[in-house]
């Protein structure tokens, strides 16, 4: 018989409108008695669920992470119970033998024997930072989409200013675009007065590039997009102000992450804290953290044959952020270790695998830095800062003889002339 880890535990099958909870009480003989009840997902009913668990002295709870529907239940039970939020792939029932009651009993049985690995649920302040940073990420994506729409309107109107300037939405470019929108009939205006000093040399080329035909529908579309872009930028500023207030208790950890050569933006450090938290004790090791973030090759072996070991789909938010940091790290002149390591792997495995390897290294650095409370130590990465020499600058007689012997030649003993 399997070992009973939690004699009294509860399995909860979570749905949008109701939850089904089963409390399993195991006696000394190993016999388990089950009691099942259904509760609404309204707060008053979830409080009744908490009272019901208290009446059974049940503090160990297991439930499946079903969309966002587990959040209300977790919020109510978090302070009193030890709640395990399980990944559905670890607790999925057998097809054809599934009911809400059977699912809750199955969760209870698995948790009773300690067979359910818990998902990483950070504390409430970290979860709030995570939620706001994800929303900021979405707003930045929408902002990029609006810029693409404006650029598309300019292109279809034969206004090719993007081919001349490096930033279509820079100060000088926006002055020209706003003038065209406000004065659609005035195409022979003086461009040089709208350009800053470094762009004066491009005045003639810019004048040729804006010689297009901006129709009224395209102009109306651009005005809407520009207005929307301004609102999005304001919303991003508001979100960042709230995030900075929430991140005040984690300023020491943020300073530690900012010491990495590839991370300069404070919101990048806050985003990392919002995803992995500030306490590294929740992860068994740096390898555990990297596996959780999805930057580690998978284990997929059967009958002695290794199959695909591609990285998993985990870490949909932190993985792109780490890849961006890795692309910045390989360009850092202050710490050339990452560039040399990237070049070594790229020769054998290509750019994508090499950049994931650098992201993996950065996350390991972050883990140890936060775990020890120390900033990035550049001295530790000076050993491999120079590429290793693959050949000897001068070959000796002994080295030549040994090389010929490896090729199959027999070298007679040379007489000692000394």
Short mmCIF file of C-alpha atoms in Angstrom, two decimals, residues 33-417:
data_model
loop_
_atom_site.label_atom_id
_atom_site.label_comp_id
_atom_site.label_asym_id
_atom_site.label_seq_id
_atom_site.Cartn_x
_atom_site.Cartn_y
_atom_site.Cartn_z
CA UNK A 33 -13.84 7.88 4.34
CA UNK A 34 -14.95 10.42 1.72
CA UNK A 35 -17.39 13.30 2.13
CA UNK A 36 -18.34 15.36 -0.91
CA UNK A 37 -20.15 18.70 -1.14
CA UNK A 38 -20.80 21.24 -3.87
CA UNK A 39 -20.36 24.98 -3.35
CA UNK A 40 -21.03 28.03 -5.48
CA UNK A 41 -18.13 30.24 -6.54
CA UNK A 42 -19.69 33.29 -4.86
CA UNK A 43 -17.63 34.59 -1.95
CA UNK A 44 -20.28 33.74 0.67
CA UNK A 45 -20.44 30.14 -0.52
CA UNK A 46 -16.63 29.85 -0.64
CA UNK A 47 -16.50 31.05 2.96
CA UNK A 48 -18.88 28.19 3.79
CA UNK A 49 -16.38 25.88 2.08
CA UNK A 50 -13.66 27.23 4.36
CA UNK A 51 -15.83 26.66 7.46
CA UNK A 52 -16.56 23.12 6.24
CA UNK A 53 -12.85 22.40 5.91
CA UNK A 54 -12.19 23.83 9.37
CA UNK A 55 -14.90 21.57 10.80
CA UNK A 56 -13.04 18.56 9.39
CA UNK A 57 -9.63 19.91 10.53
CA UNK A 58 -8.50 19.83 6.89
CA UNK A 59 -5.61 22.12 6.02
CA UNK A 60 -4.20 20.25 3.00
CA UNK A 61 -6.10 21.10 -0.19
CA UNK A 62 -5.41 20.18 -3.81
CA UNK A 63 -7.14 21.66 -6.84
CA UNK A 64 -6.57 21.88 -10.57
CA UNK A 65 -5.46 25.13 -12.20
CA UNK A 66 -8.52 25.57 -14.41
CA UNK A 67 -8.07 28.83 -16.31
CA UNK A 68 -8.61 31.77 -13.95
CA UNK A 69 -11.39 30.03 -12.02
CA UNK A 70 -9.06 28.73 -9.31
CA UNK A 71 -8.15 32.27 -8.20
CA UNK A 72 -11.35 33.00 -6.18
CA UNK A 73 -11.02 29.68 -4.34
CA UNK A 74 -7.32 30.22 -3.69
CA UNK A 75 -7.92 33.74 -2.36
CA UNK A 76 -10.34 32.43 0.28
CA UNK A 77 -8.33 29.36 1.34
CA UNK A 78 -4.82 30.83 1.11
CA UNK A 79 -4.55 32.10 4.71
CA UNK A 80 -5.84 28.95 6.45
CA UNK A 81 -5.01 26.02 4.16
CA UNK A 82 -1.89 24.69 2.48
CA UNK A 83 -3.24 24.84 -1.08
CA UNK A 84 -1.59 22.88 -3.89
CA UNK A 85 -2.54 24.18 -7.35
CA UNK A 86 -1.77 21.35 -9.76
CA UNK A 87 -1.00 21.42 -13.45
CA UNK A 88 -3.86 19.60 -15.25
CA UNK A 89 -1.48 17.23 -17.06
CA UNK A 90 -0.40 15.73 -13.72
CA UNK A 91 -3.90 15.01 -12.38
CA UNK A 92 -5.98 14.30 -15.48
CA UNK A 93 -8.56 11.54 -14.96
CA UNK A 94 -9.29 8.61 -17.25
CA UNK A 95 -11.49 9.51 -20.21
CA UNK A 96 -14.94 7.90 -20.04
CA UNK A 97 -14.89 7.61 -16.24
CA UNK A 98 -15.04 11.29 -15.37
CA UNK A 99 -17.65 13.09 -13.31
CA UNK A 100 -17.23 16.12 -11.08
CA UNK A 101 -17.46 13.97 -7.98
CA UNK A 102 -15.01 11.36 -9.29
CA UNK A 103 -12.57 14.10 -10.29
CA UNK A 104 -12.62 15.58 -6.78
CA UNK A 105 -12.11 12.11 -5.23
CA UNK A 106 -9.24 11.44 -7.65
CA UNK A 107 -7.57 14.71 -6.66
CA UNK A 108 -8.06 13.80 -3.00
CA UNK A 109 -6.51 10.35 -3.49
CA UNK A 110 -3.50 11.68 -5.37
CA UNK A 111 -2.87 14.37 -2.77
CA UNK A 112 -3.38 11.88 0.07
CA UNK A 113 -0.30 10.00 -1.12
CA UNK A 114 1.68 13.17 -1.94
CA UNK A 115 1.71 12.47 -5.68
CA UNK A 116 0.74 15.95 -6.88
CA UNK A 117 3.61 18.41 -7.56
CA UNK A 118 2.63 21.94 -6.62
CA UNK A 119 2.71 24.81 -9.07
CA UNK A 120 4.68 27.92 -8.12
CA UNK A 121 2.24 30.44 -6.61
CA UNK A 122 4.12 33.55 -5.42
CA UNK A 123 2.88 35.74 -2.54
CA UNK A 124 0.07 38.24 -3.14
CA UNK A 125 2.32 41.35 -3.63
CA UNK A 126 4.36 39.48 -6.25
CA UNK A 127 1.18 38.28 -7.97
CA UNK A 128 -0.07 41.87 -8.15
CA UNK A 129 3.20 43.03 -9.74
CA UNK A 130 3.05 40.10 -12.16
CA UNK A 131 -0.50 40.93 -13.22
CA UNK A 132 0.27 44.61 -13.85
CA UNK A 133 3.48 43.85 -15.73
CA UNK A 134 1.63 41.42 -17.98
CA UNK A 135 -0.93 44.12 -18.71
CA UNK A 136 1.89 46.58 -19.45
CA UNK A 137 3.34 44.02 -21.86
CA UNK A 138 -0.03 43.77 -23.64
CA UNK A 139 -0.30 47.56 -23.88
CA UNK A 140 3.18 47.76 -25.42
CA UNK A 141 2.10 45.18 -28.01
CA UNK A 142 -1.00 47.24 -28.83
CA UNK A 143 1.20 50.33 -29.09
CA UNK A 144 3.42 48.55 -31.62
CA UNK A 145 0.34 47.48 -33.59
CA UNK A 146 -0.88 51.08 -33.81
CA UNK A 147 2.52 52.23 -35.02
CA UNK A 148 2.42 49.55 -37.72
CA UNK A 149 -1.02 50.77 -38.85
CA UNK A 150 0.22 54.34 -39.11
CA UNK A 151 3.27 53.17 -41.03
CA UNK A 152 1.02 51.16 -43.36
CA UNK A 153 -1.11 54.25 -44.10
CA UNK A 154 2.03 56.23 -44.98
CA UNK A 155 3.29 53.47 -47.26
CA UNK A 156 0.05 53.06 -49.24
CA UNK A 157 -0.03 56.87 -49.62
CA UNK A 158 3.44 56.91 -51.23
CA UNK A 159 4.93 58.76 -48.26
CA UNK A 160 8.25 56.94 -47.79
CA UNK A 161 9.74 58.93 -44.94
CA UNK A 162 10.59 55.68 -43.14
CA UNK A 163 13.18 54.97 -45.85
CA UNK A 164 15.12 58.11 -44.90
CA UNK A 165 14.82 58.53 -41.12
CA UNK A 166 15.75 55.90 -38.54
CA UNK A 167 12.62 56.48 -36.42
CA UNK A 168 9.35 57.34 -38.14
CA UNK A 169 7.90 58.41 -34.79
CA UNK A 170 10.76 60.68 -33.79
CA UNK A 171 10.26 64.38 -33.05
CA UNK A 172 11.20 65.65 -36.51
CA UNK A 173 9.24 62.97 -38.35
CA UNK A 174 6.10 63.56 -36.27
CA UNK A 175 6.27 67.31 -36.99
CA UNK A 176 6.23 66.56 -40.71
CA UNK A 177 3.44 63.95 -40.41
CA UNK A 178 1.26 66.24 -38.26
CA UNK A 179 1.75 69.09 -40.74
CA UNK A 180 0.64 66.84 -43.60
CA UNK A 181 -2.46 65.76 -41.63
CA UNK A 182 -3.35 69.36 -40.68
CA UNK A 183 -2.63 70.75 -44.15
CA UNK A 184 -3.37 68.00 -46.72
CA UNK A 185 -3.26 70.47 -49.66
CA UNK A 186 0.08 72.02 -48.70
CA UNK A 187 2.74 69.69 -50.13
CA UNK A 188 5.37 72.38 -50.89
CA UNK A 189 6.14 73.43 -47.31
CA UNK A 190 9.62 74.02 -45.96
CA UNK A 191 10.88 70.80 -44.40
CA UNK A 192 14.23 72.05 -43.04
CA UNK A 193 12.56 74.21 -40.36
CA UNK A 194 11.01 71.04 -38.82
CA UNK A 195 14.25 69.07 -38.65
CA UNK A 196 16.77 69.11 -35.83
CA UNK A 197 20.43 69.88 -36.53
CA UNK A 198 21.65 66.36 -37.26
CA UNK A 199 18.95 65.80 -39.89
CA UNK A 200 19.44 69.02 -41.86
CA UNK A 201 21.65 67.17 -44.34
CA UNK A 202 18.68 64.92 -45.22
CA UNK A 203 16.25 67.79 -45.88
CA UNK A 204 16.28 67.39 -49.68
CA UNK A 205 15.85 63.59 -49.52
CA UNK A 206 13.02 63.89 -46.99
CA UNK A 207 11.25 66.41 -49.22
CA UNK A 208 11.30 63.88 -52.06
CA UNK A 209 10.14 61.03 -49.82
CA UNK A 210 6.96 62.83 -48.66
CA UNK A 211 5.81 63.65 -52.17
CA UNK A 212 2.79 61.33 -52.06
CA UNK A 213 -0.98 61.37 -52.09
CA UNK A 214 -2.59 61.07 -48.65
CA UNK A 215 -6.31 60.47 -49.18
CA UNK A 216 -8.95 61.62 -46.70
CA UNK A 217 -9.84 58.08 -45.48
CA UNK A 218 -6.19 57.32 -44.80
CA UNK A 219 -5.75 60.67 -43.04
CA UNK A 220 -8.80 60.02 -40.84
CA UNK A 221 -7.46 56.56 -39.99
CA UNK A 222 -4.07 58.00 -39.05
CA UNK A 223 -5.67 60.61 -36.77
CA UNK A 224 -7.57 57.87 -34.91
CA UNK A 225 -4.43 55.75 -34.61
CA UNK A 226 -2.35 58.69 -33.35
CA UNK A 227 -5.01 59.59 -30.78
CA UNK A 228 -5.16 55.96 -29.66
CA UNK A 229 -1.36 55.86 -29.48
CA UNK A 230 -1.31 58.87 -27.17
CA UNK A 231 -3.89 57.26 -24.88
CA UNK A 232 -1.95 53.99 -24.76
CA UNK A 233 1.24 55.83 -23.81
CA UNK A 234 -0.67 57.58 -21.01
CA UNK A 235 -2.06 54.25 -19.77
CA UNK A 236 1.40 52.70 -19.82
CA UNK A 237 2.69 55.61 -17.72
CA UNK A 238 -0.15 55.14 -15.22
CA UNK A 239 0.54 51.39 -14.95
CA UNK A 240 4.26 52.02 -14.45
CA UNK A 241 3.55 54.47 -11.64
CA UNK A 242 1.44 51.87 -9.81
CA UNK A 243 4.07 49.16 -10.39
CA UNK A 244 6.85 51.35 -8.99
CA UNK A 245 4.78 51.81 -5.82
CA UNK A 246 4.27 48.07 -5.42
CA UNK A 247 7.93 47.33 -6.11
CA UNK A 248 9.29 49.48 -3.25
CA UNK A 249 9.73 46.52 -0.81
CA UNK A 250 11.81 44.69 -3.44
CA UNK A 251 14.28 47.45 -4.26
CA UNK A 252 17.33 45.46 -2.96
CA UNK A 253 16.47 42.52 -5.25
CA UNK A 254 15.85 44.89 -8.16
CA UNK A 255 19.27 46.50 -7.65
CA UNK A 256 20.86 43.04 -7.67
CA UNK A 257 19.23 42.13 -10.99
CA UNK A 258 20.19 45.50 -12.50
CA UNK A 259 23.86 44.66 -11.84
CA UNK A 260 23.74 42.12 -14.69
CA UNK A 261 25.50 43.53 -17.79
CA UNK A 262 22.46 43.00 -20.02
CA UNK A 263 19.72 44.53 -17.82
CA UNK A 264 19.53 48.32 -17.61
CA UNK A 265 15.79 49.06 -17.51
CA UNK A 266 14.23 48.97 -14.04
CA UNK A 267 10.96 47.59 -15.44
CA UNK A 268 12.83 44.61 -16.89
CA UNK A 269 14.11 43.81 -13.39
CA UNK A 270 10.63 44.31 -11.93
CA UNK A 271 9.16 41.99 -14.57
CA UNK A 272 11.66 39.28 -13.61
CA UNK A 273 10.83 39.71 -9.91
CA UNK A 274 7.14 39.53 -10.78
CA UNK A 275 7.65 36.20 -12.53
CA UNK A 276 10.09 34.30 -10.29
CA UNK A 277 9.59 36.17 -7.00
CA UNK A 278 12.31 37.32 -4.61
CA UNK A 279 12.69 34.16 -2.51
CA UNK A 280 14.66 31.46 -4.31
CA UNK A 281 13.99 28.91 -1.56
CA UNK A 282 10.81 27.86 -3.41
CA UNK A 283 13.02 26.33 -6.12
CA UNK A 284 15.18 23.32 -5.32
CA UNK A 285 18.07 24.59 -7.41
CA UNK A 286 18.96 26.80 -10.34
CA UNK A 287 18.24 23.84 -12.63
CA UNK A 288 14.71 23.64 -11.22
CA UNK A 289 14.15 27.33 -11.90
CA UNK A 290 15.48 27.06 -15.47
CA UNK A 291 13.24 24.05 -16.12
CA UNK A 292 10.24 25.95 -14.74
CA UNK A 293 11.05 28.88 -17.06
CA UNK A 294 11.29 26.59 -20.11
CA UNK A 295 14.92 27.30 -21.05
CA UNK A 296 16.17 23.75 -20.37
CA UNK A 297 16.09 20.83 -22.85
CA UNK A 298 13.46 18.24 -22.03
CA UNK A 299 14.07 14.60 -21.13
CA UNK A 300 12.44 12.35 -23.74
CA UNK A 301 13.99 8.89 -23.82
CA UNK A 302 12.41 5.50 -24.44
CA UNK A 303 13.99 2.06 -25.03
CA UNK A 304 17.42 3.64 -24.84
CA UNK A 305 16.66 6.07 -27.65
CA UNK A 306 16.64 9.81 -27.12
CA UNK A 307 13.87 11.60 -28.97
CA UNK A 308 13.26 15.32 -29.33
CA UNK A 309 14.81 17.32 -26.50
CA UNK A 310 13.50 20.72 -27.52
CA UNK A 311 12.71 23.23 -24.80
CA UNK A 312 9.17 23.11 -23.44
CA UNK A 313 6.40 25.67 -23.90
CA UNK A 314 6.68 26.76 -20.27
CA UNK A 315 7.59 30.33 -19.38
CA UNK A 316 5.53 32.08 -22.06
CA UNK A 317 6.16 35.44 -20.38
CA UNK A 318 9.63 35.12 -18.86
CA UNK A 319 11.24 33.27 -21.78
CA UNK A 320 10.89 36.12 -24.35
CA UNK A 321 12.16 38.54 -21.70
CA UNK A 322 15.23 36.39 -21.03
CA UNK A 323 15.89 36.09 -24.78
CA UNK A 324 15.85 39.89 -25.09
CA UNK A 325 18.31 40.15 -22.20
CA UNK A 326 20.48 37.47 -23.82
CA UNK A 327 20.61 39.43 -27.09
CA UNK A 328 21.80 42.44 -25.10
CA UNK A 329 24.33 40.36 -23.12
CA UNK A 330 26.14 39.11 -26.22
CA UNK A 331 26.72 42.73 -27.25
CA UNK A 332 28.12 43.79 -23.88
CA UNK A 333 31.75 44.91 -24.01
CA UNK A 334 31.93 45.12 -20.23
CA UNK A 335 31.55 41.34 -19.88
CA UNK A 336 32.68 39.55 -23.08
CA UNK A 337 32.11 36.10 -21.54
CA UNK A 338 28.54 35.87 -22.90
CA UNK A 339 29.66 36.89 -26.40
CA UNK A 340 32.41 34.25 -26.47
CA UNK A 341 30.11 31.58 -25.13
CA UNK A 342 27.46 32.51 -27.71
CA UNK A 343 30.00 32.28 -30.55
CA UNK A 344 31.18 28.84 -29.40
CA UNK A 345 27.66 27.40 -29.35
CA UNK A 346 26.51 29.16 -32.52
CA UNK A 347 29.21 27.44 -34.59
CA UNK A 348 27.85 24.02 -33.62
CA UNK A 349 24.12 24.54 -32.96
CA UNK A 350 23.03 27.79 -34.63
CA UNK A 351 21.74 31.13 -33.37
CA UNK A 352 18.46 30.02 -31.75
CA UNK A 353 19.96 27.32 -29.55
CA UNK A 354 22.90 29.56 -28.69
CA UNK A 355 20.70 32.44 -27.56
CA UNK A 356 18.56 30.08 -25.43
CA UNK A 357 21.78 28.82 -23.83
CA UNK A 358 22.75 32.40 -22.93
CA UNK A 359 19.25 33.01 -21.53
CA UNK A 360 19.68 29.85 -19.45
CA UNK A 361 23.01 31.16 -18.12
CA UNK A 362 21.50 34.55 -17.25
CA UNK A 363 18.67 32.93 -15.30
CA UNK A 364 21.16 30.80 -13.36
CA UNK A 365 23.08 33.97 -12.53
CA UNK A 366 19.89 35.65 -11.32
CA UNK A 367 19.05 32.64 -9.14
CA UNK A 368 22.42 32.60 -7.38
CA UNK A 369 22.53 36.39 -7.07
CA UNK A 370 19.11 36.54 -5.39
CA UNK A 371 19.83 33.45 -3.29
CA UNK A 372 23.06 34.89 -1.90
CA UNK A 373 21.99 38.54 -1.96
CA UNK A 374 25.04 39.52 -4.02
CA UNK A 375 25.43 41.62 -7.14
CA UNK A 376 26.95 40.28 -10.35
CA UNK A 377 30.65 39.47 -9.89
CA UNK A 378 32.55 40.25 -13.08
CA UNK A 379 35.70 38.61 -11.71
CA UNK A 380 34.10 35.16 -11.93
CA UNK A 381 33.67 35.54 -15.69
CA UNK A 382 37.14 36.75 -16.59
CA UNK A 383 38.54 33.22 -16.87
CA UNK A 384 36.74 32.49 -20.14
CA UNK A 385 36.64 36.06 -21.38
CA UNK A 386 39.26 35.28 -24.06
CA UNK A 387 38.67 32.50 -26.61
CA UNK A 388 40.81 29.44 -26.02
CA UNK A 389 43.74 28.93 -28.37
CA UNK A 390 43.04 25.87 -30.51
CA UNK A 391 46.60 25.39 -31.75
CA UNK A 392 50.11 25.83 -30.39
CA UNK A 393 51.98 28.89 -31.55
CA UNK A 394 55.21 26.83 -31.86
CA UNK A 395 55.42 23.05 -32.30
CA UNK A 396 58.15 21.16 -30.46
CA UNK A 397 60.00 18.02 -31.54
CA UNK A 398 58.20 15.93 -28.94
CA UNK A 399 54.82 17.17 -30.14
CA UNK A 400 55.74 16.34 -33.77
CA UNK A 401 56.78 12.78 -32.86
CA UNK A 402 53.60 12.21 -30.85
CA UNK A 403 51.47 13.50 -33.74
CA UNK A 404 53.18 11.15 -36.23
CA UNK A 405 52.63 8.22 -33.87
CA UNK A 406 48.89 8.97 -33.75
CA UNK A 407 48.87 8.72 -37.56
CA UNK A 408 50.36 5.20 -37.40
CA UNK A 409 54.04 5.93 -38.10
CA UNK A 410 56.73 4.12 -36.13
CA UNK A 411 59.45 6.47 -34.93
CA UNK A 412 62.85 4.83 -34.11
CA UNK A 413 64.68 5.85 -31.00
CA UNK A 414 66.85 8.84 -31.74
CA UNK A 415 70.50 8.62 -30.60
CA UNK A 416 71.41 10.92 -27.76
CA UNK A 417 73.92 13.42 -29.18
#
